[in-house]
Coordinates of C-alpha atoms in Angstrom, one line a residue:
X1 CA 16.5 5.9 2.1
X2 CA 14.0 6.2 -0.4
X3 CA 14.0 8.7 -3.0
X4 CA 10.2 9.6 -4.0
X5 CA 10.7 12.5 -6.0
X6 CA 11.5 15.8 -4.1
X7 CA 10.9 13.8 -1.1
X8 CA 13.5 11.5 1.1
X9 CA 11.8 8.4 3.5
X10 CA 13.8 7.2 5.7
X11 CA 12.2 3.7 6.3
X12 CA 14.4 2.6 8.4
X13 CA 14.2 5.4 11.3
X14 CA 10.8 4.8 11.9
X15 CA 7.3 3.3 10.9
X16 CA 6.0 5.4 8.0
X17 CA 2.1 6.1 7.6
X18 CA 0.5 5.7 4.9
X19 CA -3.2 7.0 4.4
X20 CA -5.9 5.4 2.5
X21 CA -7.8 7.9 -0.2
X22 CA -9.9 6.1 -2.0
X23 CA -12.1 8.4 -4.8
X24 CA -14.3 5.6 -6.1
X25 CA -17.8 4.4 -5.8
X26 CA -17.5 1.1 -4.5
X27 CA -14.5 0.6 -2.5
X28 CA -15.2 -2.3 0.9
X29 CA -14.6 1.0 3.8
X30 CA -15.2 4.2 2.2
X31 CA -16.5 4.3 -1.1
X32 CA -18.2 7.3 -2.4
X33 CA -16.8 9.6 0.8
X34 CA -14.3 11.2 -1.3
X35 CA -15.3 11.5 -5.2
X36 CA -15.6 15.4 -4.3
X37 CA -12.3 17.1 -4.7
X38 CA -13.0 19.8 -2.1
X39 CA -13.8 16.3 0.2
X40 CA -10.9 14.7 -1.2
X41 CA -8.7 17.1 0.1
X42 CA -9.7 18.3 3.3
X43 CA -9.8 14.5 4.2
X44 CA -5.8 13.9 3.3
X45 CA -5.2 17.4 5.1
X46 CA -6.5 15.5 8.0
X47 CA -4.2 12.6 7.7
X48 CA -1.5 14.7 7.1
X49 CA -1.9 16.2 10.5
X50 CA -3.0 12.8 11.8
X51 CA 0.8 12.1 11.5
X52 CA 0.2 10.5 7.7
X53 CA 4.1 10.2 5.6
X54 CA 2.3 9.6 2.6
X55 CA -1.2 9.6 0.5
X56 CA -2.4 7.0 -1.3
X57 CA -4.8 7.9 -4.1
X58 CA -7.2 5.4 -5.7
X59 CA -9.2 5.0 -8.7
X60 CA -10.6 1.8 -8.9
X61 CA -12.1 -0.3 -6.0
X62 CA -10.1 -3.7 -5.4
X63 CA -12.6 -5.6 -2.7
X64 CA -14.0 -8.8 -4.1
X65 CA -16.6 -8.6 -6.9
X66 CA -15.5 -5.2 -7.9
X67 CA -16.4 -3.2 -11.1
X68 CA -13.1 -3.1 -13.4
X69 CA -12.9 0.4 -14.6
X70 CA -11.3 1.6 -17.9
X71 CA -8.0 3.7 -18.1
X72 CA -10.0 6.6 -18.9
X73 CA -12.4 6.6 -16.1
X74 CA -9.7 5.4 -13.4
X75 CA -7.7 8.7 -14.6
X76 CA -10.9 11.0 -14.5
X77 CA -11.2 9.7 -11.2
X78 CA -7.9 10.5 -9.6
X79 CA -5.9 13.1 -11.7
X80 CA -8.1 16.5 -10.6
X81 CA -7.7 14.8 -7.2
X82 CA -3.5 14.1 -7.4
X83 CA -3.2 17.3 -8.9
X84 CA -5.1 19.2 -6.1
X85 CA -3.3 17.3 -3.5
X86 CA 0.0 18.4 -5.2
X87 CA -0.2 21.9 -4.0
X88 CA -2.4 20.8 -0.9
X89 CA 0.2 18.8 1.2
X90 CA 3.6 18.9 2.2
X91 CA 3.8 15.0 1.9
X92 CA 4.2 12.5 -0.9
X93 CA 1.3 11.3 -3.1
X94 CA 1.1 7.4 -4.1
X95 CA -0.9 6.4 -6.9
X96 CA -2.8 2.6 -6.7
X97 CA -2.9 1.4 -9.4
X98 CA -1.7 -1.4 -11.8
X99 CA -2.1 0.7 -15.4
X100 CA 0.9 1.3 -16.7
X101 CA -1.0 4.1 -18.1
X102 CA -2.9 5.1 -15.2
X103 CA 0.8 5.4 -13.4
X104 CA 2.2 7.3 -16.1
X105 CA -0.4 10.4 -16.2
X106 CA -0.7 10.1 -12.5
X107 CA 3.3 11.0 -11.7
X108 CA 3.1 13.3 -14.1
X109 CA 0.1 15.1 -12.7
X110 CA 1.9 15.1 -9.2
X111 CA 2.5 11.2 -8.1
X112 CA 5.5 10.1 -6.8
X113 CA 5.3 6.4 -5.7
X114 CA 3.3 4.0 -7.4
X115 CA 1.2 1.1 -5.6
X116 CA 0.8 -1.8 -7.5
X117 CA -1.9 -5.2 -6.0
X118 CA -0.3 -6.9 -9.4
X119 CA 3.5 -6.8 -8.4
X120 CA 4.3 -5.4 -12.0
X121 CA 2.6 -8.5 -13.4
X122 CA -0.9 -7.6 -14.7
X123 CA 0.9 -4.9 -16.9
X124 CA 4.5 -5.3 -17.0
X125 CA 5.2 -2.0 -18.2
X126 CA 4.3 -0.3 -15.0
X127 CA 7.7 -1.5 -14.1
X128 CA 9.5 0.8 -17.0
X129 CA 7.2 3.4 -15.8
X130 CA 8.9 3.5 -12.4
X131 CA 12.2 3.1 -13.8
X132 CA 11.6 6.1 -16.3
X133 CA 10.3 8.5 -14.1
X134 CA 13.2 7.1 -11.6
X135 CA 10.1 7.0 -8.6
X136 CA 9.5 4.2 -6.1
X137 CA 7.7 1.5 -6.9
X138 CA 5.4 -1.1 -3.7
X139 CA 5.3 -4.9 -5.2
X140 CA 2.7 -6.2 -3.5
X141 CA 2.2 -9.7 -3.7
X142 CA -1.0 -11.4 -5.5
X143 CA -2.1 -14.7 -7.9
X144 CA -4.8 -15.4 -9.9
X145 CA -5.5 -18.9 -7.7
X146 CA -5.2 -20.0 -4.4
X147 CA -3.3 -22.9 -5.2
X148 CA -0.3 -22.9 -3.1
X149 CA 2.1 -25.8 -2.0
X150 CA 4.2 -24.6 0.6
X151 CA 2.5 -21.0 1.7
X152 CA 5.6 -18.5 2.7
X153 CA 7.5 -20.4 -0.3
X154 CA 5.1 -20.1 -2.6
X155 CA 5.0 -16.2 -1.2
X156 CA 8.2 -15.5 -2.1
X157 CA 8.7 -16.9 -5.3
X158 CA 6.1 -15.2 -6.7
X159 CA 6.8 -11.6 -5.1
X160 CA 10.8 -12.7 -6.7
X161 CA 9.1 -12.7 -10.5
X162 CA 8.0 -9.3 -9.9
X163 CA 11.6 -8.2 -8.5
X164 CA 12.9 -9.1 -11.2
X165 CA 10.4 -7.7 -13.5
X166 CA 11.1 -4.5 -12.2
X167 CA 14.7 -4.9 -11.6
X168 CA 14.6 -5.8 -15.6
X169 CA 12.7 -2.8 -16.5
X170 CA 15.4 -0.6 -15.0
X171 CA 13.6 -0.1 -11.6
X172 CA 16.8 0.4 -9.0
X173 CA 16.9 -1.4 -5.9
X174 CA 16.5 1.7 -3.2
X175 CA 13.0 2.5 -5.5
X176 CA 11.5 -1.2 -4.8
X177 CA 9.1 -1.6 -1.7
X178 CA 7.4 -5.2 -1.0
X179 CA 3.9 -5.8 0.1
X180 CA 2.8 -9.3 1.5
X181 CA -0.8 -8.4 0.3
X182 CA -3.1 -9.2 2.6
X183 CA -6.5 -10.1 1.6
X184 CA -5.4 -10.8 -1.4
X185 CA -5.6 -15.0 -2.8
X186 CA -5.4 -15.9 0.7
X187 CA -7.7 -17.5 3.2
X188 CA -8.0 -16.3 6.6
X189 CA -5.9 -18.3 8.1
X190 CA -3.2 -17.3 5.4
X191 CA -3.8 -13.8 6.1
X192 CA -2.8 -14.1 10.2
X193 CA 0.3 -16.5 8.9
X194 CA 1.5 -14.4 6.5
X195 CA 1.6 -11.1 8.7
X196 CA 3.2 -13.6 11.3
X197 CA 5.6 -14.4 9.7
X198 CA 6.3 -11.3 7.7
X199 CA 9.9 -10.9 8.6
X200 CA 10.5 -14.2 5.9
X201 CA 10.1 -11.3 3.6
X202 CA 13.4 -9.7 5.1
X203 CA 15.6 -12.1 3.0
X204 CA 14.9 -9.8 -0.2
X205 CA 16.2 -6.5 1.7
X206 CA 13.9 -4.1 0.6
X207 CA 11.5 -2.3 3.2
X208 CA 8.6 -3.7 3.8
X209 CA 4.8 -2.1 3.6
X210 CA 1.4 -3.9 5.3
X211 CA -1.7 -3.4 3.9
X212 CA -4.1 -4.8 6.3
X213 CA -6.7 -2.2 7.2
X214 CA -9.9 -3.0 8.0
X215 CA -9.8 -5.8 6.2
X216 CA -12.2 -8.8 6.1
X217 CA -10.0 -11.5 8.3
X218 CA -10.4 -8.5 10.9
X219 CA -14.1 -8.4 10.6
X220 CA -13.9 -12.3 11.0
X221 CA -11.7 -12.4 14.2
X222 CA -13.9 -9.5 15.8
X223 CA -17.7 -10.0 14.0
X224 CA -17.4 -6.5 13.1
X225 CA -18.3 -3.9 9.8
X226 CA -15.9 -2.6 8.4
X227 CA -16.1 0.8 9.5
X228 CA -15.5 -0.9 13.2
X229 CA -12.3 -2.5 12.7
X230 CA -9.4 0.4 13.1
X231 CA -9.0 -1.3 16.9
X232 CA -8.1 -4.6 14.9
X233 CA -5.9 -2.9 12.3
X234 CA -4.1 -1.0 15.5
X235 CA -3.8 -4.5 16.3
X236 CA -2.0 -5.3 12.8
X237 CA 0.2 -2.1 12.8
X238 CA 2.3 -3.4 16.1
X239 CA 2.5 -7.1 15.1
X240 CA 3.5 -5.8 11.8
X241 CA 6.2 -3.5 12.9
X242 CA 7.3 -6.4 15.3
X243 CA 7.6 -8.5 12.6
X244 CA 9.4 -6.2 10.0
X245 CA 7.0 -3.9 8.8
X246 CA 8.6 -0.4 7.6
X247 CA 5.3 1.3 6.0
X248 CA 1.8 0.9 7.0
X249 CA -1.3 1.5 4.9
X250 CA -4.3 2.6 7.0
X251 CA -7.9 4.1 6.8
X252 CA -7.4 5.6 10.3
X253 CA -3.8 7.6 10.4
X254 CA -4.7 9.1 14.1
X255 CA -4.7 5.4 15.6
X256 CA -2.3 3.7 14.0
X257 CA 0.3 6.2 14.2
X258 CA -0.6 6.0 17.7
X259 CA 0.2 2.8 18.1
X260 CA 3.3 3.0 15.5
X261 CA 4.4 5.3 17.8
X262 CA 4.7 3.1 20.6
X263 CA 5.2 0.2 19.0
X264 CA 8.6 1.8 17.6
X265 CA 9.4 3.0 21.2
X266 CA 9.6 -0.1 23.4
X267 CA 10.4 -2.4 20.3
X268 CA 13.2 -0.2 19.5
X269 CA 14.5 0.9 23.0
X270 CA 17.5 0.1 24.6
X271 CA 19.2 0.5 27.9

């Protein structure tokens, strides 16, 4: 069970949605869709009747050849949103970021998870941030190179350093959530293998979340746009929850917890 806040997840029970609000510019699907709070809004309403568990709120693009943004833009960005959502939904609000600052002012404005693409290692004190405001914390996995030895090996040693980062900070373990991060310092080919193989993430025993909407490998496999690839992230959401997957982080909520939906039922059923 995790404790986010007011609000209890029971990961274990059943696949957990998690919808993609991005409120930036330049983000690969849907930049510049939601930078109006009024839009902002009525679009994670949606997902919340689209059968979304939680909402996670961006600030700063992450697709390749991005725009870094400053503390104080990111938070100009998302705080009116996080705060609106607050008294909007009935459902958990994730911030992505990895500011320690940015993750700070957002739970306080109404946040209660934080989504970090840096695993608590592009600013350490993320991981005190979590542990002081007692709220969950998602580890996803990321380098700064591509140069692996042994892939899955590699994987997991890296996502350990930010365990225990966190772990160190304070962070408990029923507040620590691991992401594989797909599309992030990993080919195409490492993309499939690592959601393959995603239950090699198991050994750590904390739930695991997939983050593999839309994402470029997709577009490779299928030679479509982005905005065309929710059948291939369907696609994703089942092998995923074969393979482990607890939480998955979507564009399109309607579809995937569609196929969530079955996916849980026959890979779950019993006679």
């Amino acid at each position: 069970m995790i404790q986010a806040k007011n609000f209890q997840l029971d990961l274990y029970k059943r696949t957990h949605i998690m919808g993609i609000l991005n409120v930036t510019p330049d983000s690969f699907s849907d930049g510049g869709r939601y930078t109006d709070i009024e839009k902002a809004v009525a679009a994670a309403q949606k997902m919340e009747e689209d059968g979304a568990d939680i909402i996670d709120v961006g600030g700063e693009s992450t697709r390749p050849g991005h725009t870094p943004v400053s503390v104080k833009e990111e938070l100009k960005r998302i705080l009116p949103v996080i705060e609106a959502l607050k008294d909007a939904l009935q459902i958990p609000i994730s911030v992505d970021t990895f500011k320690a600052a940015v993750a700070e002012q957002a739970v306080k404005a109404g946040a209660s998870i934080i989504n970090d693409i840096w695993g608590a290692k592009k600013d350490p004190k993320i991981a005190e941030v979590a542990a002081q405001y007692q709220v969950p914390i998602i580890l996803m996995h990321n380098r700064t190179d591509m140069d692996y030895g042994d892939f899955i090996t590699d994987v997991k040693a890296d996502l350990q350093e930010s365990i225990s980062i966190a772990k160190e900070a304070g962070v408990k373990d029923n507040q620590i959530i691991i992401d594989p991060g797909i599309g992030f310092a990993k080919t195409m080919e490492q993309n499939q293998y690592m959601i393959k193989e995603l239950q090699e993430l198991k050994i750590f025993g904390y739930p695991l979340l997939l983050a593999a909407s839309r994402k470029r490998f997709i577009g490779d496999i299928l030679d479509v746009p982005a905005d065309q690839r929710d059948v291939g992230t369907a696609a994703t959401t089942v092998v995923g929850i074969t393979k482990g997957a607890h939480i998955v982080r979507v564009h399109n909520v309607k579809a995937n917890w569609e196929a969530a939906k079955v996916a849980d039922a026959i890979y779950h059923s019993k006679l």
